[in-house]
Tab-separated table of C-alpha atoms in Angstrom:
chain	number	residue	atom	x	y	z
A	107	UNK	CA	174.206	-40.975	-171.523
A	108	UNK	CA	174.578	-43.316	-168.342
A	109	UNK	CA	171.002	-44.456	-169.460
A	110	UNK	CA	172.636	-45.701	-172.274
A	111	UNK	CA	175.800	-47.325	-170.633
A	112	UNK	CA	173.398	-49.132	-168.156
A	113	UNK	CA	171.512	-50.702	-170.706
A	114	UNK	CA	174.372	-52.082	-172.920
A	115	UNK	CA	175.888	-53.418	-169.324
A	116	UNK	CA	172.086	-55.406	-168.670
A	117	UNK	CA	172.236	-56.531	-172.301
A	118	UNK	CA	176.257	-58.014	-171.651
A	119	UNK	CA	175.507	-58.775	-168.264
A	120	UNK	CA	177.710	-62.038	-168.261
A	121	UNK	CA	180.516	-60.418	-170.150
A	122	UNK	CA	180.539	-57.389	-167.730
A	123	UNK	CA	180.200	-59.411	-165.210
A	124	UNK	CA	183.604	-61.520	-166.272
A	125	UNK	CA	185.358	-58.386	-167.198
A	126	UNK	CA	184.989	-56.931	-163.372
A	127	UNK	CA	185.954	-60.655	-161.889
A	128	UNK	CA	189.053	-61.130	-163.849
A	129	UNK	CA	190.418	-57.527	-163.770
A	130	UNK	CA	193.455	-57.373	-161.698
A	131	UNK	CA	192.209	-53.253	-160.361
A	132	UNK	CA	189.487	-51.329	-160.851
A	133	UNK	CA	191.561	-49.299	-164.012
A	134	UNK	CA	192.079	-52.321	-166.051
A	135	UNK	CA	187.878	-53.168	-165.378
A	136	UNK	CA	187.389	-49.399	-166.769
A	137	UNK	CA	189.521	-50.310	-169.694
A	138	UNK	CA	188.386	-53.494	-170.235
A	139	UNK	CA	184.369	-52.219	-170.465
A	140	UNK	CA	185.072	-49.385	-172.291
A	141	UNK	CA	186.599	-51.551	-175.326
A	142	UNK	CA	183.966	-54.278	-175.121
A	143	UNK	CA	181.313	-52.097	-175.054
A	144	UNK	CA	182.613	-48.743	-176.788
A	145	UNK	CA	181.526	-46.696	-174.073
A	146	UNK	CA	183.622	-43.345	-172.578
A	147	UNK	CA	184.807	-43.108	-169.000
A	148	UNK	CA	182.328	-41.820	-167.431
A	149	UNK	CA	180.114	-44.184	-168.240
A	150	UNK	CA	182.104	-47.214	-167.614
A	151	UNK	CA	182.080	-45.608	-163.811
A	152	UNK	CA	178.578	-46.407	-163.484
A	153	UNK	CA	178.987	-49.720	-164.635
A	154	UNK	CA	181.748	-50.088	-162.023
A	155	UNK	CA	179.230	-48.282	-159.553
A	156	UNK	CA	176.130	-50.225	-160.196
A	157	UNK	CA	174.551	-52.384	-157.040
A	158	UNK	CA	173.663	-56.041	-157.636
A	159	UNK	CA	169.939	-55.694	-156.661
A	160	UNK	CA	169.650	-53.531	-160.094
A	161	UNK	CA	170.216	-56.530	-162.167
A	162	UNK	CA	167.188	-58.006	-161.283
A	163	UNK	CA	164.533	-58.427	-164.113
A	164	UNK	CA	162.102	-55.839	-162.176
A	165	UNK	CA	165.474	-52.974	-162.011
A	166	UNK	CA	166.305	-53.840	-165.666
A	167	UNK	CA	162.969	-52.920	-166.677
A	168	UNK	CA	162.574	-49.736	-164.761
A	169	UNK	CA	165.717	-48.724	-166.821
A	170	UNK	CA	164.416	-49.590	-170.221
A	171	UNK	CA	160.761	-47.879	-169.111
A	172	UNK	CA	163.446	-44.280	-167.716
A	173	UNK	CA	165.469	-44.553	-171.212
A	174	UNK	CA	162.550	-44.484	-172.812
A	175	UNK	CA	161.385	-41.867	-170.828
A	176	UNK	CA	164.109	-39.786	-171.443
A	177	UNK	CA	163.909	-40.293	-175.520
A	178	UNK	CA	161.141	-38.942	-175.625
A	179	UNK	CA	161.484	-35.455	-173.086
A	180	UNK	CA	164.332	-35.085	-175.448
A	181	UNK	CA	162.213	-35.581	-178.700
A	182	UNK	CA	160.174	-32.882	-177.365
A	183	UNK	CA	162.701	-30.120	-176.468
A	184	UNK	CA	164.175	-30.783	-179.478
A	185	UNK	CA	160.734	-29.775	-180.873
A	186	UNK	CA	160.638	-26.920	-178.535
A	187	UNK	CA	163.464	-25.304	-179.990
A	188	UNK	CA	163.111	-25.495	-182.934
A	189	UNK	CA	159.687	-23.750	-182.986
A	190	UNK	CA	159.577	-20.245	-182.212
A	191	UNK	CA	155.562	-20.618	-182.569
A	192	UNK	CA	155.560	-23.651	-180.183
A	193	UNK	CA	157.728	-21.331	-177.562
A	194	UNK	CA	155.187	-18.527	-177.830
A	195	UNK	CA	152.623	-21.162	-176.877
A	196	UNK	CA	154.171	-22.636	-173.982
A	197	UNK	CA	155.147	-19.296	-172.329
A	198	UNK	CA	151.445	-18.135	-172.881
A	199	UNK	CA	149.866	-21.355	-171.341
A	200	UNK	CA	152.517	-21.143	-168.301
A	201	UNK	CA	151.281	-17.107	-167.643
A	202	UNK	CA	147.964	-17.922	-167.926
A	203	UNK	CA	148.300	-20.507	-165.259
A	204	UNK	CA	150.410	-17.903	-162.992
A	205	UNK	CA	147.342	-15.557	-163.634
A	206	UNK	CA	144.672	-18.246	-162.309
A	207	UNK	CA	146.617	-18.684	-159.179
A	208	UNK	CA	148.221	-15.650	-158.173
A	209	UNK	CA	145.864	-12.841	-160.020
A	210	UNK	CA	144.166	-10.106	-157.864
A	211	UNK	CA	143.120	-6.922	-157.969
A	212	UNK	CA	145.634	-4.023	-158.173
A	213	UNK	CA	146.996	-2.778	-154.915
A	214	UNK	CA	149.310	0.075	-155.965
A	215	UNK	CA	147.072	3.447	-157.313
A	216	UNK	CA	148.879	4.952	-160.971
A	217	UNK	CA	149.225	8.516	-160.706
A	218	UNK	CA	149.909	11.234	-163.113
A	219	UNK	CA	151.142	13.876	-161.099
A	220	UNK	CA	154.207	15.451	-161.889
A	221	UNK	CA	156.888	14.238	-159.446
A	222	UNK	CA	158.997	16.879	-158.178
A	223	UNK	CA	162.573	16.316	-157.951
A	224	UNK	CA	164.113	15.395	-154.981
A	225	UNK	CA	167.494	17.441	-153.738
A	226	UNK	CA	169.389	16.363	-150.405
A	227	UNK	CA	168.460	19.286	-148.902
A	228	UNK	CA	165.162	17.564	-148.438
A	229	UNK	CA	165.924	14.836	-147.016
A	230	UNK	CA	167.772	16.526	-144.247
A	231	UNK	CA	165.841	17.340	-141.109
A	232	UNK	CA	165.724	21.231	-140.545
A	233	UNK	CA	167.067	21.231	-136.911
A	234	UNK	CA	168.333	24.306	-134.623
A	235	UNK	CA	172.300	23.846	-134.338
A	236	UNK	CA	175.605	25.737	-133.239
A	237	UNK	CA	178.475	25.650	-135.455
A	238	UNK	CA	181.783	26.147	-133.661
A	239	UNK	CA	185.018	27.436	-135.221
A	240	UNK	CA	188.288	26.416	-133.293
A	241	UNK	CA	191.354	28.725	-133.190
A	242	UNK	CA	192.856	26.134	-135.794
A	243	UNK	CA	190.084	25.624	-138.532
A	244	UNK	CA	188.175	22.638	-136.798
A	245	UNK	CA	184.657	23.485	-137.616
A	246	UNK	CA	181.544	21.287	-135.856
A	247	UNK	CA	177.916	20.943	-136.068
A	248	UNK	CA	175.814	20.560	-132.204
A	249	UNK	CA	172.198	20.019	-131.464
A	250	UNK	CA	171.054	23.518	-129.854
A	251	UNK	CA	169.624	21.100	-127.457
A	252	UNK	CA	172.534	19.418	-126.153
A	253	UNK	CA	173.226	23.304	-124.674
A	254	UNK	CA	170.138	23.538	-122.325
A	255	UNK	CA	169.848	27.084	-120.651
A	256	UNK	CA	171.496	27.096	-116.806
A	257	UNK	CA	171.475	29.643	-114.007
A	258	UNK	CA	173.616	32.746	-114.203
A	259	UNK	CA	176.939	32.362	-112.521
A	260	UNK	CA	177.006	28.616	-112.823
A	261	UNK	CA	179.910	26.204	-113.864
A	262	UNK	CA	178.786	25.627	-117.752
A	263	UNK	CA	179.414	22.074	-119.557
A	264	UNK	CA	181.934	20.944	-121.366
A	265	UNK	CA	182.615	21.294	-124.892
A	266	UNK	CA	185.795	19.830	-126.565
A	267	UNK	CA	188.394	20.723	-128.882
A	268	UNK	CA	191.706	19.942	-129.137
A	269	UNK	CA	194.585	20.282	-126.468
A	270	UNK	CA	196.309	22.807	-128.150
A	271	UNK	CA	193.392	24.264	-129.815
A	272	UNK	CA	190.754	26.726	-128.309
A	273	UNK	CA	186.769	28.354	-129.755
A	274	UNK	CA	186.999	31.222	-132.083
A	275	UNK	CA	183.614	31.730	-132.246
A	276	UNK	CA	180.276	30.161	-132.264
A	277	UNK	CA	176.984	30.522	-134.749
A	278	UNK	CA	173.298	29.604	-133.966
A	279	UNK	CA	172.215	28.563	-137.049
A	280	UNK	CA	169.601	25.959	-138.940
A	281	UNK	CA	170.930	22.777	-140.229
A	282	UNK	CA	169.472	24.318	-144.201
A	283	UNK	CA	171.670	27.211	-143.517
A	284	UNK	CA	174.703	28.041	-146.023
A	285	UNK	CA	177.615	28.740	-143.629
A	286	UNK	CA	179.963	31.623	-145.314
A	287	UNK	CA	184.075	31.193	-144.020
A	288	UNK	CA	185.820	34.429	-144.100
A	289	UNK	CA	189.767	33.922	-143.879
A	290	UNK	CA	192.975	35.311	-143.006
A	291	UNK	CA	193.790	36.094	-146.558
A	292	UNK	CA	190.361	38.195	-147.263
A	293	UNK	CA	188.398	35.107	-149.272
A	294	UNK	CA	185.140	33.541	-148.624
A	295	UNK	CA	184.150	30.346	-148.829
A	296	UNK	CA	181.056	28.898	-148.678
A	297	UNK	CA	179.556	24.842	-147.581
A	298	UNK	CA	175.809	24.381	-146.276
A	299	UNK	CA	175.277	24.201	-142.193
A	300	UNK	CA	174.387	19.901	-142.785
A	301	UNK	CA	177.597	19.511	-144.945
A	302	UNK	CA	179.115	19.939	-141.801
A	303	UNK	CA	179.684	16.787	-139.858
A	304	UNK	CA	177.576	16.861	-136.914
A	305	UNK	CA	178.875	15.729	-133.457
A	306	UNK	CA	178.180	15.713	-129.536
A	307	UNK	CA	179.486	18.870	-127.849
A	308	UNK	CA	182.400	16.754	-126.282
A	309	UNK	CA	183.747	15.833	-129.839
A	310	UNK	CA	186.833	17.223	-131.467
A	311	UNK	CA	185.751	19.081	-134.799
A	312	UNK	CA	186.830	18.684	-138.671
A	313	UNK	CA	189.072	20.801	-140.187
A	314	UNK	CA	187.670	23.314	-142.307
A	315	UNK	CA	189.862	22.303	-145.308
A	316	UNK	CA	186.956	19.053	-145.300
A	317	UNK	CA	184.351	21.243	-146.405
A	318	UNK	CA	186.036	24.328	-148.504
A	319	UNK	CA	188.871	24.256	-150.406
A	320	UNK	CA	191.451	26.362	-148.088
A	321	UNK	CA	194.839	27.542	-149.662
A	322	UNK	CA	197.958	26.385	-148.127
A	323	UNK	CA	198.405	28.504	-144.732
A	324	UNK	CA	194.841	29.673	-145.220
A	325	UNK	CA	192.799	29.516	-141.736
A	326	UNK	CA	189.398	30.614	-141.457
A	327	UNK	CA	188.945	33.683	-139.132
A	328	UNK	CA	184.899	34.274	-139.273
A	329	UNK	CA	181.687	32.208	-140.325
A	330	UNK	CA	177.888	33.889	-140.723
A	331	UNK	CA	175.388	32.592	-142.103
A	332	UNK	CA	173.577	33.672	-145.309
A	333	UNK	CA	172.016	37.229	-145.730
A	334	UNK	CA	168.582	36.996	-145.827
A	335	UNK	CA	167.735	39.335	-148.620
A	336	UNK	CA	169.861	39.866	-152.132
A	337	UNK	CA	169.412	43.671	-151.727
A	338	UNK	CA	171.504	43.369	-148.221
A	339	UNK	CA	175.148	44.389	-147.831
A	340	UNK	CA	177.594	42.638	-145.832
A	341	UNK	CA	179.569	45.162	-142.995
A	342	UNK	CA	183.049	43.550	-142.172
A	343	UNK	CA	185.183	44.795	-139.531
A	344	UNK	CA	189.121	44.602	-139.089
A	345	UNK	CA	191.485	44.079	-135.959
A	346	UNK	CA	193.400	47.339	-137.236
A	347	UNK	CA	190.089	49.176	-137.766
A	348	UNK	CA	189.252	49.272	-140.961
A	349	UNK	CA	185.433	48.864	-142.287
A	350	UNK	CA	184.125	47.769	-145.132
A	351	UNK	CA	180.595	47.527	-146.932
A	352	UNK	CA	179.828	45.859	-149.741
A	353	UNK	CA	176.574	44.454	-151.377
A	354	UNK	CA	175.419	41.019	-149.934
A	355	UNK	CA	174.384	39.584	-153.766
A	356	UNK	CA	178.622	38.829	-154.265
A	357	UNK	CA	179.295	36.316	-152.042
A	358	UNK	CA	175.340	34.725	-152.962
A	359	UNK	CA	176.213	33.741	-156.687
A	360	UNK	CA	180.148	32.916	-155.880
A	361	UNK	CA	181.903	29.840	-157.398
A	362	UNK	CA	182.473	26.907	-155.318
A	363	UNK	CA	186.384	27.610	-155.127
A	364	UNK	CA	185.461	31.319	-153.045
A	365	UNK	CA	185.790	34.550	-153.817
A	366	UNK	CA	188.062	37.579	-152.502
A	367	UNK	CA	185.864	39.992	-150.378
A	368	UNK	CA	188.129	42.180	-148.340
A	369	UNK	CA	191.968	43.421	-149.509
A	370	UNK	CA	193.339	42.661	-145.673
A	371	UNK	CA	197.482	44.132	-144.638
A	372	UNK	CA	200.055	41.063	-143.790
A	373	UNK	CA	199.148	41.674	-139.792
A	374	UNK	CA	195.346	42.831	-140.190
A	375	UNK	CA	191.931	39.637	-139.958
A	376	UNK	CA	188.293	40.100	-140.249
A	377	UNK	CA	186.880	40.076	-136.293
A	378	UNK	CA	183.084	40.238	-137.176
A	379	UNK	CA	181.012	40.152	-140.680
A	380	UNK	CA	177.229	41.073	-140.283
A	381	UNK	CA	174.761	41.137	-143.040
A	382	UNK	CA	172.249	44.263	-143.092
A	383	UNK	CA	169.281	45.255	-144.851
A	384	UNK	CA	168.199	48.283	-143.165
A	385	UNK	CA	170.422	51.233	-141.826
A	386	UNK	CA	171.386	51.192	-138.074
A	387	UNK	CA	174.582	52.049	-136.023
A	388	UNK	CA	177.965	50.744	-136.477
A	389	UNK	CA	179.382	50.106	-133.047
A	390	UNK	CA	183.334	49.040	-133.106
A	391	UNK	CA	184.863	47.946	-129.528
A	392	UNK	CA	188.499	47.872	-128.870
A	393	UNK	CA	190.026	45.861	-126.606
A	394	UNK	CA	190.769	48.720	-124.065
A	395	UNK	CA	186.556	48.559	-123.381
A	396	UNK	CA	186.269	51.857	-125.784
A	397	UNK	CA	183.378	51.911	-128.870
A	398	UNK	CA	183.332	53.681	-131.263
A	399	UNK	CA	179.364	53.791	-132.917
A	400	UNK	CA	178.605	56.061	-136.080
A	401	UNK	CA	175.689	55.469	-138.801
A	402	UNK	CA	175.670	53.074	-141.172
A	403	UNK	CA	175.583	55.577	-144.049
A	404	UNK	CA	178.841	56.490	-142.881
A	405	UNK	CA	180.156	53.738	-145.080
A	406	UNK	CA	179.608	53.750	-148.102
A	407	UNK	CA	179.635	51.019	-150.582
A	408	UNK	CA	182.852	49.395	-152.329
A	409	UNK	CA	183.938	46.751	-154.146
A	410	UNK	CA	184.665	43.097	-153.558
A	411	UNK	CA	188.858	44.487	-153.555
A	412	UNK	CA	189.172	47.429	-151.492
A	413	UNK	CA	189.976	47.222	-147.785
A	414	UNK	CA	187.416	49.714	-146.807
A	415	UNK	CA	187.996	52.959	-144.361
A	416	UNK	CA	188.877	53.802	-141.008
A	417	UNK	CA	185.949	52.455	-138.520
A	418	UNK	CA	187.930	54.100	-135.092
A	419	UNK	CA	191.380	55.747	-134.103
A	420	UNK	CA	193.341	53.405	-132.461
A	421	UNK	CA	196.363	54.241	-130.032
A	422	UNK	CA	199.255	52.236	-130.283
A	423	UNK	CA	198.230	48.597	-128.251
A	424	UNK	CA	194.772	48.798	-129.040
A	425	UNK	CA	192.699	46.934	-131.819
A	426	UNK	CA	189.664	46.232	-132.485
A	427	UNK	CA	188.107	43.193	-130.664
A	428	UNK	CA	184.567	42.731	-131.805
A	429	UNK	CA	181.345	45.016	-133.552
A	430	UNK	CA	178.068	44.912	-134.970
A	431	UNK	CA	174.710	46.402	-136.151
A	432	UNK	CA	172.549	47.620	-133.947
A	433	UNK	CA	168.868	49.020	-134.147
A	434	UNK	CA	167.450	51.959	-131.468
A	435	UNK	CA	165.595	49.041	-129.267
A	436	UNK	CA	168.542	46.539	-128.838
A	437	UNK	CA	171.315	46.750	-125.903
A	438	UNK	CA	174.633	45.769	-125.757
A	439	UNK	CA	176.576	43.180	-123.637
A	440	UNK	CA	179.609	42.983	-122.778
A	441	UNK	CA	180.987	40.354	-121.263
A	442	UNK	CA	184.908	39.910	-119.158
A	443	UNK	CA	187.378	37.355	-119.442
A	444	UNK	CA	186.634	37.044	-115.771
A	445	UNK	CA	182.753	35.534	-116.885
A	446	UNK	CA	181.593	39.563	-115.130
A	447	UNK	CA	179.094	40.814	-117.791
A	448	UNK	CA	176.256	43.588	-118.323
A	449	UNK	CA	174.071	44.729	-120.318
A	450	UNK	CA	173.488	48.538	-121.160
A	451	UNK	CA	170.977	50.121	-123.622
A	452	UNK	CA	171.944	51.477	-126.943
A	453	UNK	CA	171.073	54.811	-126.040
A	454	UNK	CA	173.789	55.531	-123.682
A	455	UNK	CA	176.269	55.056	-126.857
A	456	UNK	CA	176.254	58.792	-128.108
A	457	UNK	CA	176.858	58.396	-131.998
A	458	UNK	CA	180.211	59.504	-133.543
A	459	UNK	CA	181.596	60.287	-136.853
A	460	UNK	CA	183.473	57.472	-138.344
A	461	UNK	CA	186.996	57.117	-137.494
A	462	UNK	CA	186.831	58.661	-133.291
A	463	UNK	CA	188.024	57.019	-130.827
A	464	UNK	CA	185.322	56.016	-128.883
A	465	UNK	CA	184.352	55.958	-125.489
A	466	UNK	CA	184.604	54.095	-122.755
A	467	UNK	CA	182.047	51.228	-122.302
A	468	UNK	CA	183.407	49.086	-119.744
A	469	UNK	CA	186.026	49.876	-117.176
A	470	UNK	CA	188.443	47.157	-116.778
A	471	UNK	CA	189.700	46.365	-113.010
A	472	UNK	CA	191.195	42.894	-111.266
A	473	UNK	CA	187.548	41.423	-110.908
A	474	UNK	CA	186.424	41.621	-114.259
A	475	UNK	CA	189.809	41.387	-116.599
A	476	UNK	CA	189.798	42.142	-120.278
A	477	UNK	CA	186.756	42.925	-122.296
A	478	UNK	CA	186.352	39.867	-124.452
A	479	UNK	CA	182.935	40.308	-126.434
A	480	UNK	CA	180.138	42.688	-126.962
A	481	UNK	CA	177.430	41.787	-128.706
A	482	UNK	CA	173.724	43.502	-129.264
A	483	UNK	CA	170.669	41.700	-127.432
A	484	UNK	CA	167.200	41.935	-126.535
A	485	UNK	CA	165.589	40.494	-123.368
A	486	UNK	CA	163.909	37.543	-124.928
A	487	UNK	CA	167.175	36.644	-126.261
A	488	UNK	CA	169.934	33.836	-125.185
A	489	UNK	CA	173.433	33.608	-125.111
A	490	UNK	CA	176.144	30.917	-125.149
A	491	UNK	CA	179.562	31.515	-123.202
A	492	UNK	CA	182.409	29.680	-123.721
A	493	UNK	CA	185.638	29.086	-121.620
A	494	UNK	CA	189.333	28.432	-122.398
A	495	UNK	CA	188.704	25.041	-120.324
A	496	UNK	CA	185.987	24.109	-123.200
A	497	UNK	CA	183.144	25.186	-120.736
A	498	UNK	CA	180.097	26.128	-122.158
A	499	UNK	CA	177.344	27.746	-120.635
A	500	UNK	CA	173.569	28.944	-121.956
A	501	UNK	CA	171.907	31.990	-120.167
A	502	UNK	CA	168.492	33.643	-120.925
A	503	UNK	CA	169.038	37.566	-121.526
A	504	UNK	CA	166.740	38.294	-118.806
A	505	UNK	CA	168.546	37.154	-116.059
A	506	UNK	CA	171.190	39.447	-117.206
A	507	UNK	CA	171.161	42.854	-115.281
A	508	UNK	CA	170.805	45.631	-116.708
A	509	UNK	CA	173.112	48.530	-115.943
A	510	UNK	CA	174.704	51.884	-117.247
A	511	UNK	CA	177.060	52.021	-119.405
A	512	UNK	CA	180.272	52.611	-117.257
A	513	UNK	CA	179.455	50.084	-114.448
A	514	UNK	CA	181.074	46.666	-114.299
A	515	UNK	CA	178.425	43.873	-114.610
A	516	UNK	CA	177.304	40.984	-112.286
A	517	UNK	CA	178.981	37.058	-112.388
A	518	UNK	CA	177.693	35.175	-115.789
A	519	UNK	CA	179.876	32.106	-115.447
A	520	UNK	CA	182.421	30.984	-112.754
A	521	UNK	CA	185.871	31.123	-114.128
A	522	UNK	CA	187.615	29.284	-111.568
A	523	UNK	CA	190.811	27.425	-112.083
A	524	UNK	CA	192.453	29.754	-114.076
A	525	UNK	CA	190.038	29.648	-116.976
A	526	UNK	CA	188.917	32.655	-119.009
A	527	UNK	CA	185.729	33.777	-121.285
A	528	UNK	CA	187.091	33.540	-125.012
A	529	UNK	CA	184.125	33.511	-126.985
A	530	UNK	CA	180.255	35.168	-126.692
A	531	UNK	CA	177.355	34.661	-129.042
A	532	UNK	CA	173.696	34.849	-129.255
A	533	UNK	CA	171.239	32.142	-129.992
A	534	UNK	CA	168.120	31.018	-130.726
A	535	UNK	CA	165.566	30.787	-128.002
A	536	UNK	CA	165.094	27.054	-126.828
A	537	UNK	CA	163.773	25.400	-123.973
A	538	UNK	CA	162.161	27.058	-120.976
A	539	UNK	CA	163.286	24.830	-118.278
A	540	UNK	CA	166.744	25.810	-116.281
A	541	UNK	CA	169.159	22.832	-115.304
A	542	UNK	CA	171.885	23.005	-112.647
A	543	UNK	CA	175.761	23.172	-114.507
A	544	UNK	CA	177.775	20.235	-114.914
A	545	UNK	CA	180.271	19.598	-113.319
């Protein structure tokens, strides 16, 4: 197109030339050119545009010889499209000649193997955590190994949660775990243990409303993690003393929105679920340091609605504070707000009928203060303490004492500056090493 203006300019070169001199501005030359030589705008700017060294005879022929030129690619793309055949051909030379220079031998093998399908569960690491449940429903996910095991009597480290929030309880688990959330209104819920965001111990948690679809003024009281056979039954004990056991295989195949498990009164909440699979002994502790332990087959099995029978006799004041399964070669500890704790074997806890009211397993004075966990252990076990200042501390089992069953305990953790033990649980064995509390 300016091909063509060019060469109608060279072939009027006098009259273009006489246009441009005698044009008042340079829109009256553009007017001017484009009537003389019936040419559009655009191409009367590259008349206006054109150098004077291009008008000599050498320039004029180099535009004839890139007109020509031109004709001619357009002749054949012209050609080009309008033969299919002649398209096939082109593409087929032009692969060929990709072929020659960047052909080689196959580096990627074909297989035929079925492919298995991927879930996320597989591409999450299987790591040993703690989850922690806050008073208020913040849950959180920890490393096991940001808790390394300490000497007995020591400080602890600090965990976090909010101001006016303290721990409710703590699970070892494994990051493939599913995580079950009993609540104050007698549902379960149910989120895996990675679902869970995972943060440093000095992090604030997420509220539990994140993962499980909570009700409004629903708060979730307990978490366990998944029974380890179908043929199990879950054993869930009340603050008011009621038990309950029910087969494990309910809460397994619940829907995602939970399910009810327990029928709990306005002023009654779940303070320990356990998942069996073999009989044992029931023991229930009250918060006046009595237990009450009868036989598993003592309870019999109910469904998902009822609220389940009378586990001990309480006196007016006293509920239920913690219980749990335990086999003829475990022992129990018990541990004091005060950090004083002990452990005591099972044998010394003569077996009841359902529904007594216990005896006495720890005897409360100014040095130890209330009973505020008991939970069965073995010597290779570990445990993790936690304080109403947010300290945490890790302790082998074996550096625990062992003692009888009405004796007081020695110093776990140092509960100095008006802090308190609120929360006891075991753990899965880590590291052997021992590091000094900090601070």
């Amino acid at each position: 197109h300016i091909l063509l203006a060019l060469t109608k300019a060279l072939e009027n070169i006098d009259d273009v030339i006489s246009i441009i001199r005698g044009a008042r501005d340079v829109p009256t030359a553009r007017a001017d050119l484009m009537s003389k030589l019936e040419i559009d705008d655009v191409q009367a700017n590259s008349i206006l545009e054109l150098r004077l060294q291009r008008l000599t005879a050498l320039e004029i022929s180099k535009v004839e010889e890139e007109l020509k030129d031109v004709r001619e690619k357009i002749l054949s793309l012209e050609k080009i499209l309008a033969s299919e055949d002649l398209r096939r051909s082109i593409i087929k030379d032009e692969l060929k000649e990709l072929s020659k220079k960047y052909g080689d031998k196959r580096r990627t093998k074909i297989s035929f193997r079925e492919i298995k399908a991927r879930t996320i569960a597989d591409l999450v690491p299987e790591e040993d955590d703690v989850v922690i449940l806050s008073e208020g429903s913040l849950l959180k996910r920890v490393s096991l190994e940001e808790y390394r095991a300490q000497r007995r009597g020591g400080k602890g480290i600090i965990t976090s949660t909010r101001k006016e929030d303290s721990v409710k309880t703590i699970l070892s688990c494994s990051s493939h775990d599913s995580i079950f959330m009993f609540t104050n209104t007698g549902r379960v819920l149910r989120t895996l243990a990675y679902e869970i965001e995972k943060k440093s111990r000095k992090s604030v948690g997420v509220t539990a409303a994140s993962y499980v679809p909570l009700q409004e003024g629903e708060v979730v009281e307990q978490i366990m993690k998944a029974p380890e056979s179908r043929e199990s039954h879950l054993v869930i004990l009340t603050r008011n003393g009621f038990i309950k056991r029910t087969p494990a295989e309910a809460i397994l195949d619940m829907r995602s929105s939970g399910i009810r498990i327990i029928a709990l009164e306005d002023d009654d909440e779940v303070v320990s679920v356990e998942a069996i699979s073999r009989e044992g002994n029931i023991v229930a502790i009250s918060n006046s340091g009595k237990a009450s332990v009868f036989t598993t087959s003592e309870v019999r099995p109910t469904g998902r609605t009822s609220r389940g029978v009378r586990a001990m006799k309480l006196k007016k004041g006293e509920y239920i504070i913690t219980g749990f399964i335990a086999q003829d070669d475990e022992e129990v500890l018990t541990v004091s707000e005060n950090g004083i704790g002990k452990r005591t074997p099972i044998a010394e806890f003569s077996v009841h009928h359902r529904g007594s009211s216990g005896i006495l397993v720890f005897k409360k004075s100014e040095r130890t203060g209330n009973l505020v966990k008991a939970i069965p252990v073995r010597p290779d076990d570990e445990i993790m303490i936690i304080t109403r200042n947010e300290k945490t501390i890790r302790l082998k089992v074996s550096g625990i004492k062992s003692q009888a069953r009405v004796t007081s305990g020695v110093k776990l953790i140092d509960t100095s500056d008006n802090d308190a033990v609120i929360e006891v649980s075991r753990i899965e064995p880590g590291e052997e090493a021992e590091e000094d509390a900090e601070k």
